[in-house]
Amino acid sequence: MAESWSSSVDAHLDWTPGSGRAGLAAAVRAAIRDGRWQPGAVVPSTRALAHDLDVARGTVTRVYADLAAEGYLRTAQGAPTRVATAGASPLPAPVPATEPAYRWTFRPGRPDPSLFPRDLWLAATRRVLSHAPNQVFDYGEVRGSNVLRATLSAYLGRARGVLADPARIIVCSGFNHAIGVLGRALREVGITETAFEDPSIGRFRTVASAAGQRVVGVPVDASGLVVSELDSPAVVVTPAHQFPLGVTMAPARRTALAGSGAVVIEDDYDGEFRYDRQQVGALQALAPERVIYAGTASKSLAPSLRLAWLVLPRSLVDPVLAALTAVGAQPPLLPQLVLADLISSGAYDRHVRRCRLEYRDRRDRLVAALPSHLTPEGISAGLHLVLRLPSSVEAGLPAAARRHSIALERLSPMWMRAVEEPGGIVVGYGAAAKNAFTGALRAFLSMLGELT
Amino acid sequence: MAESWSSSVDAHLDWTPGSGRAGLAAAVRAAIRDGRWQPGAVVPSTRALAHDLDVARGTVTRVYADLAAEGYLRTAQGAPTRVATAGASPLPAPVPATEPAYRWTFRPGRPDPSLFPRDLWLAATRRVLSHAPNQVFDYGEVRGSNVLRATLSAYLGRARGVLADPARIIVCSGFNHAIGVLGRALREVGITETAFEDPSIGRFRTVASAAGQRVVGVPVDASGLVVSELDSPAVVVTPAHQFPLGVTMAPARRTALAGSGAVVIEDDYDGEFRYDRQQVGALQALAPERVIYAGTASKSLAPSLRLAWLVLPRSLVDPVLAALTAVGAQPPLLPQLVLADLISSGAYDRHVRRCRLEYRDRRDRLVAALPSHLTPEGISAGLHLVLRLPSSVEAGLPAAARRHSIALERLSPMWMRAVEEPGGIVVGYGAAAKNAFTGALRAFLSMLGELT
């Protein structure tokens, strides 16, 4: 209500002329709620209020009837209409969400949002909306769009070496959601403990734990997860590019893990982005009845799409569907169809290639510019690398980052074990907008110079 | 691989010439997996295979290195390369999802998918994609888009009389998801029992129960939920148009419920569709610190959008955010912004009005055509009405519906109590496509004639 004034001294209504029945009802509700119209009080007669406000008496009558139906007013045959409720206490002012705004970002685990292919997405949306059958606007299938699952089946086989029969593919609202659903499903098949790589992302461990899994850690060395120390019936791993350390799991470890008997959740979060010549296909194909492959559009397109997919061992399809139903969340259908269109038209591959070149270029610039006493780790793939720092240096990082207005993440909070591990920075060079990377890099180097 | 043949008798590879390194790697993986290349066996030398296949020797060398990295092959200095893994058992054929296809539909709880405003959605998507800041493609806010929450705040106040401060609004992946999140959040504040209307939708009760709530039933009579029989600290109600019975909660009941002290989850699933003159605003405004308002785009736009919103008592905002984080699912950002654009441009209101006219027309035609001995109930709003039938007649419904190829739902499975309740049909007249409604109505009437 742009124009609003008290139109009736007696009625104390903040009411806008011309706002009709709905506007008048809103004004009366407000008056009741904030106590201007007291509980139990007789309300102005319809005739008086209509005259005061210069509206039709029928309008007032209908508003009173509406508000009586809503429980604000009490009407009775032959008795005056009264305010029925004590009203609610006035609402407090909203608490604004406050987050420190950084000028530059090197936060790991996210792609450059300025690379999102807006035109491609719009064009694919247009194609989907012009061709999709009406069923697309009914309830979707719990397991995800049939079209997307068939498309992913071919794509994952070709791009990642995954054995991905569409009947085993489930679409989720991001890997976060997938981990929660899997935690529930594993519990249903009797698995109540899930190991995570140490270090790894705490958020996923929290979700697994909320889904009823006991969470334990397994160390990671230069060859990846130390499989000989795995003693849990399920484990979450990042074999292509360990998060955060960036190591690639060695062949013998892959074989050992595939044959370990554990249910393996293979988080292939940045499998599309590999910069050296050595391709590393998915672990899943080694043991498709033990390995759950998890992929996502969060790095290749945008995290805010909240789209991930699982390729499941046959025995887990039904438990996962049951868990999905129990959690009650599923991703919307339209974006799934848009993604399927992008993949099958080849636009997705071209987009990924463009991004890969951009991120490789950033990595090269970052690595070349680092001070010689710092050796970056995990540089062969993905959107981040690691700089190890003594704990005492890492301790000064938050303050230094604030001074230079850089959002970034420390390594040490990602460790699970109690013993002290070396600190460091997990440097997400993918996160900055393309046109801000040069400035971000300069700020980062300047901060590093101060720190080390 | 459209063209594929066995190119090398010795190697037993199904390989397509010209498919490059990726194609050769896929062929070798397949040969290992299905046992043509036996575990432990020495693989063909790179020279021999390159000659056989007429590819560069370097290609074979790189494919072997890739597959060694993936764990398929075992390489050692000075020793021949061998197959490293026992391979996976071949995958079974996918199980096709089978659901009986009905020609006509009267399933309740869903709108006509042919009314989805494809053009409006596309135009709004174009506007959003051309104006949205890059952050839209980063991770979104857990509570939902700020833009959508601000838009809903104004819309819900205007259209449904909800007191909807944006700081109290949370966007969910449909009401199903919302019920699961609320079940968890209520548990965190010490509430472990949630009452549902009896009858109501079993799916929501299942989700609440999976979220840790003990589920109990409270009867519904002609005035809605029998509040005097409510003895739980939380309750899910459909006051505007009870599902499935279609009654509107009486004013005195609303007042009593708002003052009952229970946390009330107001499921306003079809609040936009009211056909009589009596508007019924949301219960929430009577007691915004006790009532959780839940709205959805599932009936006004499409269930497959999976978009719902909660307006929360202040004390529940943090517990609900924590539960959302624990469940790990959140809706994608782009559709939220598209919906916000549709609402704030007025296109949403116009669309809802068009749909309301269409559904009212269907209701009128259906009610007019019913046999005189059947009195439809719950006809003043929504997308469904109820026809009560003796249990013995309802028992014959599934077979009759199959004969006439009509998808519909019986009333009796929606009751919670053990005592036998009258049966009936919950007739969802919104579900059929616009151009199929006449045929669907004819089939339905013909089925009814046979049944009763």
CSV table of N, CA, C and O in Angstrom, one decimal, chain A residues 251-352:
chain,number,residue,atom,x,y,z
A,251,PRO,N,46.2,-46.9,-8.3
A,251,PRO,CA,45.5,-48.1,-8.8
A,251,PRO,C,45.4,-49.2,-7.8
A,251,PRO,O,44.3,-49.8,-7.7
A,252,ALA,N,46.4,-49.6,-7.1
A,252,ALA,CA,46.3,-50.7,-6.2
A,252,ALA,C,45.3,-50.4,-5.1
A,252,ALA,O,44.6,-51.3,-4.6
A,253,ARG,N,45.2,-49.2,-4.6
A,253,ARG,CA,44.2,-48.8,-3.6
A,253,ARG,C,42.8,-49.0,-4.2
A,253,ARG,O,41.9,-49.4,-3.5
A,254,ARG,N,42.7,-48.5,-5.5
A,254,ARG,CA,41.3,-48.7,-6.1
A,254,ARG,C,40.9,-50.1,-6.1
A,254,ARG,O,39.8,-50.5,-5.8
A,255,THR,N,41.8,-51.0,-6.6
A,255,THR,CA,41.5,-52.4,-6.6
A,255,THR,C,41.1,-52.9,-5.3
A,255,THR,O,40.2,-53.7,-5.1
A,256,ALA,N,42.0,-52.5,-4.3
A,256,ALA,CA,41.7,-53.0,-2.9
A,256,ALA,C,40.4,-52.5,-2.4
A,256,ALA,O,39.6,-53.3,-1.8
A,257,LEU,N,40.1,-51.3,-2.7
A,257,LEU,CA,38.8,-50.7,-2.2
A,257,LEU,C,37.6,-51.4,-2.8
A,257,LEU,O,36.7,-51.8,-2.1
A,258,ALA,N,37.7,-51.6,-4.1
A,258,ALA,CA,36.6,-52.3,-4.9
A,258,ALA,C,36.4,-53.7,-4.4
A,258,ALA,O,35.3,-54.2,-4.4
A,259,GLY,N,37.5,-54.3,-3.9
A,259,GLY,CA,37.3,-55.7,-3.4
A,259,GLY,C,37.2,-55.8,-1.9
A,259,GLY,O,37.2,-56.9,-1.4
A,260,SER,N,37.1,-54.7,-1.2
A,260,SER,CA,37.1,-54.7,0.2
A,260,SER,C,35.8,-55.2,0.8
A,260,SER,O,35.8,-55.5,2.0
A,261,GLY,N,34.7,-55.3,0.0
A,261,GLY,CA,33.5,-55.7,0.6
A,261,GLY,C,32.6,-54.6,1.1
A,261,GLY,O,31.4,-54.7,1.4
A,262,ALA,N,33.3,-53.4,1.4
A,262,ALA,CA,32.5,-52.3,1.9
A,262,ALA,C,31.6,-51.7,0.8
A,262,ALA,O,32.0,-51.8,-0.4
A,263,VAL,N,30.5,-51.1,1.2
A,263,VAL,CA,29.8,-50.3,0.2
A,263,VAL,C,30.5,-49.0,0.1
A,263,VAL,O,30.8,-48.2,1.1
A,264,VAL,N,30.9,-48.7,-1.2
A,264,VAL,CA,31.7,-47.5,-1.4
A,264,VAL,C,30.9,-46.4,-2.1
A,264,VAL,O,30.2,-46.6,-3.1
A,265,ILE,N,30.9,-45.2,-1.5
A,265,ILE,CA,30.2,-44.1,-2.1
A,265,ILE,C,31.2,-43.2,-2.7
A,265,ILE,O,32.0,-42.6,-2.1
A,266,GLU,N,31.3,-43.3,-4.1
A,266,GLU,CA,32.3,-42.6,-4.8
A,266,GLU,C,31.8,-41.2,-5.2
A,266,GLU,O,31.0,-41.0,-6.1
A,267,ASP,N,32.3,-40.2,-4.5
A,267,ASP,CA,31.9,-38.8,-4.7
A,267,ASP,C,32.8,-38.2,-5.8
A,267,ASP,O,33.9,-37.8,-5.6
A,268,ASP,N,32.2,-38.2,-7.1
A,268,ASP,CA,33.0,-37.8,-8.2
A,268,ASP,C,32.6,-36.3,-8.5
A,268,ASP,O,32.2,-36.0,-9.5
A,269,TYR,N,32.9,-35.5,-7.5
A,269,TYR,CA,32.4,-34.1,-7.5
A,269,TYR,C,33.0,-33.2,-8.6
A,269,TYR,O,32.4,-32.3,-9.1
A,270,ASP,N,34.3,-33.5,-9.0
A,270,ASP,CA,34.8,-32.6,-10.0
A,270,ASP,C,35.5,-33.5,-11.1
A,270,ASP,O,36.5,-33.0,-11.7
A,271,GLY,N,34.9,-34.7,-11.4
A,271,GLY,CA,35.5,-35.6,-12.3
A,271,GLY,C,35.7,-35.0,-13.7
A,271,GLY,O,36.5,-35.5,-14.5
A,272,GLU,N,34.9,-34.0,-14.1
A,272,GLU,CA,35.0,-33.4,-15.4
A,272,GLU,C,36.3,-32.6,-15.6
A,272,GLU,O,36.7,-32.2,-16.7
A,273,PHE,N,36.9,-32.2,-14.4
A,273,PHE,CA,38.0,-31.2,-14.5
A,273,PHE,C,39.3,-31.9,-14.2
A,273,PHE,O,39.8,-31.9,-13.0
A,274,ARG,N,40.0,-32.4,-15.2
A,274,ARG,CA,41.3,-33.0,-15.0
A,274,ARG,C,42.2,-32.4,-16.0
A,274,ARG,O,41.9,-32.3,-17.2
A,275,TYR,N,43.4,-32.0,-15.6
A,275,TYR,CA,44.2,-31.1,-16.4
A,275,TYR,C,45.5,-31.9,-17.0
A,275,TYR,O,46.1,-31.5,-17.9
A,276,ASP,N,45.9,-33.0,-16.3
A,276,ASP,CA,47.0,-33.7,-16.8
A,276,ASP,C,46.5,-34.7,-17.8
A,276,ASP,O,45.3,-34.9,-18.0
A,277,ARG,N,47.4,-35.5,-18.5
A,277,ARG,CA,47.0,-36.3,-19.5
A,277,ARG,C,46.3,-37.6,-19.0
A,277,ARG,O,45.6,-38.3,-19.7
A,278,GLN,N,46.6,-37.9,-17.8
A,278,GLN,CA,46.1,-39.2,-17.2
A,278,GLN,C,44.6,-39.1,-16.8
A,278,GLN,O,44.3,-38.5,-15.8
A,279,GLN,N,43.8,-39.7,-17.7
A,279,GLN,CA,42.4,-39.7,-17.3
A,279,GLN,C,42.2,-40.7,-16.2
A,279,GLN,O,42.9,-41.7,-16.1
A,280,VAL,N,41.3,-40.4,-15.3
A,280,VAL,CA,40.9,-41.4,-14.2
A,280,VAL,C,39.4,-41.6,-14.3
A,280,VAL,O,38.6,-40.8,-13.9
A,281,GLY,N,39.1,-42.8,-14.8
A,281,GLY,CA,37.7,-43.1,-14.9
A,281,GLY,C,37.1,-43.4,-13.5
A,281,GLY,O,37.8,-43.5,-12.5
A,282,ALA,N,35.8,-43.7,-13.5
A,282,ALA,CA,35.2,-43.9,-12.2
A,282,ALA,C,35.6,-45.3,-11.6
A,282,ALA,O,35.7,-46.2,-12.4
A,283,LEU,N,35.7,-45.3,-10.3
A,283,LEU,CA,35.9,-46.6,-9.6
A,283,LEU,C,34.7,-47.5,-9.7
A,283,LEU,O,34.9,-48.7,-9.7
A,284,GLN,N,33.6,-46.9,-9.9
A,284,GLN,CA,32.3,-47.7,-9.9
A,284,GLN,C,32.3,-48.9,-10.8
A,284,GLN,O,31.9,-49.9,-10.4
A,285,ALA,N,32.9,-48.7,-12.0
A,285,ALA,CA,32.9,-49.8,-13.0
A,285,ALA,C,33.6,-51.0,-12.5
A,285,ALA,O,33.4,-52.1,-13.0
A,286,LEU,N,34.6,-50.8,-11.6
A,286,LEU,CA,35.3,-52.0,-11.1
A,286,LEU,C,34.4,-52.9,-10.3
A,286,LEU,O,34.7,-54.1,-10.2
A,287,ALA,N,33.4,-52.4,-9.6
A,287,ALA,CA,32.5,-53.2,-8.8
A,287,ALA,C,31.2,-52.5,-8.6
A,287,ALA,O,30.8,-52.0,-7.6
A,288,PRO,N,30.4,-52.6,-9.7
A,288,PRO,CA,29.1,-51.8,-9.7
A,288,PRO,C,28.1,-52.3,-8.7
A,288,PRO,O,27.1,-51.7,-8.4
A,289,GLU,N,28.4,-53.5,-8.1
A,289,GLU,CA,27.4,-54.0,-7.1
A,289,GLU,C,27.9,-53.6,-5.7
A,289,GLU,O,27.2,-53.9,-4.7
A,290,ARG,N,29.0,-53.0,-5.6
A,290,ARG,CA,29.5,-52.5,-4.3
A,290,ARG,C,29.7,-51.0,-4.3
A,290,ARG,O,29.7,-50.4,-3.2
A,291,VAL,N,29.9,-50.4,-5.4
A,291,VAL,CA,30.2,-48.9,-5.4
A,291,VAL,C,29.0,-48.1,-5.9
A,291,VAL,O,28.3,-48.5,-6.9
A,292,ILE,N,28.7,-47.1,-5.1
A,292,ILE,CA,27.6,-46.1,-5.5
A,292,ILE,C,28.4,-44.9,-6.1
A,292,ILE,O,29.2,-44.3,-5.4
A,293,TYR,N,28.1,-44.7,-7.3
A,293,TYR,CA,28.7,-43.5,-8.0
A,293,TYR,C,27.8,-42.3,-7.8
A,293,TYR,O,26.6,-42.3,-8.0
A,294,ALA,N,28.4,-41.2,-7.4
A,294,ALA,CA,27.7,-39.9,-7.2
A,294,ALA,C,28.3,-38.8,-8.1
A,294,ALA,O,29.5,-38.5,-7.9
A,295,GLY,N,27.5,-38.3,-8.9
A,295,GLY,CA,28.0,-37.1,-9.8
A,295,GLY,C,27.1,-36.0,-9.5
A,295,GLY,O,26.0,-36.1,-8.8
A,296,THR,N,27.4,-34.8,-10.0
A,296,THR,CA,26.7,-33.6,-9.7
A,296,THR,C,26.9,-32.5,-10.8
A,296,THR,O,27.9,-32.5,-11.5
A,297,ALA,N,25.9,-31.7,-10.9
A,297,ALA,CA,26.1,-30.5,-11.8
A,297,ALA,C,26.6,-29.3,-11.1
A,297,ALA,O,26.7,-28.2,-11.6
A,298,SER,N,26.9,-29.5,-9.8
A,298,SER,CA,27.3,-28.3,-9.0
A,298,SER,C,28.6,-27.6,-9.4
A,298,SER,O,28.7,-26.4,-9.2
A,299,LYS,N,29.5,-28.4,-9.9
A,299,LYS,CA,30.8,-27.8,-10.3
A,299,LYS,C,30.7,-27.5,-11.8
A,299,LYS,O,31.3,-26.5,-12.3
A,300,SER,N,30.1,-28.3,-12.6
A,300,SER,CA,30.1,-28.1,-14.1
A,300,SER,C,29.1,-27.0,-14.5
A,300,SER,O,29.3,-26.3,-15.5
A,301,LEU,N,28.0,-26.8,-13.7
A,301,LEU,CA,27.1,-25.8,-14.1
A,301,LEU,C,26.9,-24.8,-12.9
A,301,LEU,O,27.4,-23.7,-12.9
A,302,ALA,N,26.2,-25.2,-11.8
A,302,ALA,CA,26.0,-24.3,-10.7
A,302,ALA,C,25.5,-25.1,-9.5
A,302,ALA,O,24.6,-25.9,-9.6
A,303,PRO,N,26.1,-24.8,-8.3
A,303,PRO,CA,25.6,-25.4,-7.1
A,303,PRO,C,24.1,-25.1,-6.9
A,303,PRO,O,23.4,-26.0,-6.4
A,304,SER,N,23.6,-24.0,-7.3
A,304,SER,CA,22.2,-23.6,-7.0
A,304,SER,C,21.2,-24.4,-7.8
A,304,SER,O,20.0,-24.3,-7.5
A,305,LEU,N,21.7,-25.1,-8.8
A,305,LEU,CA,20.8,-26.0,-9.5
A,305,LEU,C,20.3,-27.2,-8.6
A,305,LEU,O,19.3,-27.8,-8.8
A,306,ARG,N,21.1,-27.5,-7.6
A,306,ARG,CA,20.8,-28.6,-6.7
A,306,ARG,C,20.5,-29.9,-7.5
A,306,ARG,O,19.4,-30.4,-7.3
A,307,LEU,N,21.4,-30.3,-8.3
A,307,LEU,CA,21.2,-31.5,-9.1
A,307,LEU,C,22.4,-32.5,-8.9
A,307,LEU,O,23.5,-32.1,-9.2
A,308,ALA,N,22.1,-33.7,-8.5
A,308,ALA,CA,23.1,-34.7,-8.4
A,308,ALA,C,22.5,-36.0,-8.8
A,308,ALA,O,21.2,-36.1,-8.9
A,309,TRP,N,23.3,-37.0,-9.0
A,309,TRP,CA,22.8,-38.3,-9.4
A,309,TRP,C,23.6,-39.4,-8.8
A,309,TRP,O,24.8,-39.3,-8.6
A,310,LEU,N,22.9,-40.5,-8.5
A,310,LEU,CA,23.5,-41.7,-7.9
A,310,LEU,C,23.3,-42.8,-8.9
A,310,LEU,O,22.2,-43.0,-9.5
A,311,VAL,N,24.4,-43.6,-9.1
A,311,VAL,CA,24.3,-44.9,-9.8
A,311,VAL,C,24.4,-45.9,-8.7
A,311,VAL,O,25.5,-46.0,-8.1
A,312,LEU,N,23.4,-46.8,-8.5
A,312,LEU,CA,23.4,-47.6,-7.4
A,312,LEU,C,23.6,-49.1,-7.7
A,312,LEU,O,23.2,-49.6,-8.8
A,313,PRO,N,24.2,-49.8,-6.8
A,313,PRO,CA,24.1,-51.3,-6.8
A,313,PRO,C,22.7,-51.7,-6.9
A,313,PRO,O,21.8,-51.0,-6.3
A,314,ARG,N,22.4,-52.8,-7.6
A,314,ARG,CA,21.0,-53.2,-7.8
A,314,ARG,C,20.3,-53.4,-6.4
A,314,ARG,O,19.2,-53.0,-6.3
A,315,SER,N,21.0,-53.9,-5.5
A,315,SER,CA,20.4,-54.2,-4.2
A,315,SER,C,20.0,-53.0,-3.4
A,315,SER,O,19.3,-53.0,-2.4
A,316,LEU,N,20.5,-51.8,-3.8
A,316,LEU,CA,20.2,-50.6,-3.0
A,316,LEU,C,19.2,-49.7,-3.7
A,316,LEU,O,18.8,-48.7,-3.1
A,317,VAL,N,18.7,-50.1,-4.9
A,317,VAL,CA,17.7,-49.2,-5.5
A,317,VAL,C,16.5,-49.1,-4.7
A,317,VAL,O,16.0,-48.0,-4.4
A,318,ASP,N,15.9,-50.2,-4.3
A,318,ASP,CA,14.7,-50.1,-3.5
A,318,ASP,C,14.9,-49.4,-2.1
A,318,ASP,O,14.1,-48.5,-1.8
A,319,PRO,N,15.9,-49.8,-1.4
A,319,PRO,CA,16.1,-49.0,-0.1
A,319,PRO,C,16.3,-47.5,-0.3
A,319,PRO,O,15.8,-46.7,0.5
A,320,VAL,N,17.0,-47.1,-1.4
A,320,VAL,CA,17.2,-45.7,-1.6
A,320,VAL,C,15.8,-45.0,-2.0
A,320,VAL,O,15.5,-43.9,-1.6
A,321,LEU,N,15.1,-45.7,-2.8
A,321,LEU,CA,13.8,-45.1,-3.2
A,321,LEU,C,12.9,-45.0,-2.0
A,321,LEU,O,12.2,-44.0,-1.8
A,322,ALA,N,12.9,-46.0,-1.1
A,322,ALA,CA,12.2,-45.8,0.2
A,322,ALA,C,12.6,-44.7,1.0
A,322,ALA,O,11.8,-43.9,1.6
A,323,ALA,N,14.0,-44.5,1.1
A,323,ALA,CA,14.5,-43.4,1.9
A,323,ALA,C,14.1,-42.0,1.2
A,323,ALA,O,13.8,-41.1,1.9
A,324,LEU,N,14.2,-42.0,-0.1
A,324,LEU,CA,13.8,-40.7,-0.8
A,324,LEU,C,12.4,-40.4,-0.4
A,324,LEU,O,12.0,-39.2,-0.2
A,325,THR,N,11.5,-41.4,-0.5
A,325,THR,CA,10.1,-41.2,-0.2
A,325,THR,C,9.9,-40.7,1.3
A,325,THR,O,9.2,-39.8,1.5
A,326,ALA,N,10.7,-41.3,2.2
A,326,ALA,CA,10.6,-40.9,3.6
A,326,ALA,C,11.1,-39.5,3.8
A,326,ALA,O,10.5,-38.8,4.6
A,327,VAL,N,12.2,-39.1,3.2
A,327,VAL,CA,12.7,-37.8,3.3
A,327,VAL,C,11.7,-36.8,2.7
A,327,VAL,O,11.6,-35.6,3.1
A,328,GLY,N,11.1,-37.2,1.6
A,328,GLY,CA,10.0,-36.4,1.0
A,328,GLY,C,10.5,-35.3,0.1
A,328,GLY,O,9.7,-34.5,-0.4
A,329,ALA,N,11.8,-35.2,-0.1
A,329,ALA,CA,12.2,-34.1,-1.0
A,329,ALA,C,12.7,-34.7,-2.4
A,329,ALA,O,13.3,-35.8,-2.4
A,330,GLN,N,12.3,-34.1,-3.4
A,330,GLN,CA,12.9,-34.5,-4.7
A,330,GLN,C,13.1,-33.3,-5.6
A,330,GLN,O,12.4,-32.3,-5.4
A,331,PRO,N,14.0,-33.3,-6.5
A,331,PRO,CA,14.2,-32.1,-7.3
A,331,PRO,C,13.1,-31.9,-8.3
A,331,PRO,O,12.5,-32.9,-8.7
A,332,PRO,N,12.9,-30.7,-8.7
A,332,PRO,CA,11.8,-30.4,-9.7
A,332,PRO,C,12.2,-31.0,-11.1
A,332,PRO,O,13.4,-31.3,-11.4
A,333,LEU,N,11.2,-31.2,-11.9
A,333,LEU,CA,11.4,-31.9,-13.1
A,333,LEU,C,12.0,-31.0,-14.2
A,333,LEU,O,12.8,-31.5,-15.0
A,334,LEU,N,11.5,-29.8,-14.3
A,334,LEU,CA,11.9,-29.0,-15.5
A,334,LEU,C,13.4,-28.8,-15.6
A,334,LEU,O,14.0,-29.0,-16.7
A,335,PRO,N,14.1,-28.5,-14.5
A,335,PRO,CA,15.6,-28.4,-14.6
A,335,PRO,C,16.3,-29.7,-15.0
A,335,PRO,O,17.3,-29.7,-15.7
A,336,GLN,N,15.7,-30.8,-14.6
A,336,GLN,CA,16.2,-32.1,-15.0
A,336,GLN,C,16.1,-32.3,-16.5
A,336,GLN,O,17.0,-32.8,-17.2
A,337,LEU,N,15.0,-31.8,-17.1
A,337,LEU,CA,14.8,-32.0,-18.5
A,337,LEU,C,15.7,-31.0,-19.3
A,337,LEU,O,16.2,-31.3,-20.4
A,338,VAL,N,15.9,-29.8,-18.7
A,338,VAL,CA,16.8,-28.9,-19.3
A,338,VAL,C,18.3,-29.4,-19.3
A,338,VAL,O,19.0,-29.3,-20.4
A,339,LEU,N,18.7,-30.0,-18.2
A,339,LEU,CA,20.0,-30.6,-18.2
A,339,LEU,C,20.2,-31.7,-19.2
A,339,LEU,O,21.2,-31.8,-19.9
A,340,ALA,N,19.1,-32.6,-19.3
A,340,ALA,CA,19.2,-33.7,-20.3
A,340,ALA,C,19.3,-33.1,-21.7
A,340,ALA,O,20.1,-33.7,-22.5
A,341,ASP,N,18.6,-32.0,-22.0
A,341,ASP,CA,18.7,-31.4,-23.3
A,341,ASP,C,20.1,-30.9,-23.6
A,341,ASP,O,20.7,-31.1,-24.6
A,342,LEU,N,20.7,-30.3,-22.6
A,342,LEU,CA,22.0,-29.7,-22.7
A,342,LEU,C,23.0,-30.9,-23.0
A,342,LEU,O,23.9,-30.8,-23.8
A,343,ILE,N,22.9,-32.0,-22.2
A,343,ILE,CA,23.8,-33.1,-22.4
A,343,ILE,C,23.6,-33.7,-23.8
A,343,ILE,O,24.6,-33.9,-24.5
A,344,SER,N,22.4,-34.0,-24.1
A,344,SER,CA,22.2,-34.8,-25.4
A,344,SER,C,22.5,-33.9,-26.6
A,344,SER,O,22.8,-34.5,-27.7
A,345,SER,N,22.4,-32.6,-26.5
A,345,SER,CA,22.7,-31.8,-27.6
A,345,SER,C,24.2,-31.5,-27.8
A,345,SER,O,24.6,-30.9,-28.8
A,346,GLY,N,25.0,-32.0,-26.8
A,346,GLY,CA,26.4,-31.7,-26.9
A,346,GLY,C,26.8,-30.4,-26.3
A,346,GLY,O,28.0,-30.1,-26.1
A,347,ALA,N,25.9,-29.6,-26.0
A,347,ALA,CA,26.2,-28.2,-25.4
A,347,ALA,C,26.9,-28.4,-24.1
A,347,ALA,O,27.8,-27.6,-23.7
A,348,TYR,N,26.5,-29.4,-23.3
A,348,TYR,CA,27.1,-29.6,-22.0
A,348,TYR,C,28.6,-29.9,-22.1
A,348,TYR,O,29.4,-29.3,-21.4
A,349,ASP,N,28.9,-30.8,-23.0
A,349,ASP,CA,30.3,-31.1,-23.2
A,349,ASP,C,31.1,-29.9,-23.6
A,349,ASP,O,32.2,-29.7,-23.1
A,350,ARG,N,30.6,-29.1,-24.5
A,350,ARG,CA,31.3,-27.9,-25.0
A,350,ARG,C,31.5,-27.0,-23.8
A,350,ARG,O,32.6,-26.4,-23.7
A,351,HIS,N,30.5,-26.8,-23.0
A,351,HIS,CA,30.6,-25.9,-21.9
A,351,HIS,C,31.6,-26.4,-20.9
A,351,HIS,O,32.4,-25.6,-20.4
A,352,VAL,N,31.6,-27.7,-20.6
A,352,VAL,CA,32.6,-28.3,-19.7
A,352,VAL,C,34.0,-28.0,-20.2
A,352,VAL,O,34.9,-27.7,-19.5
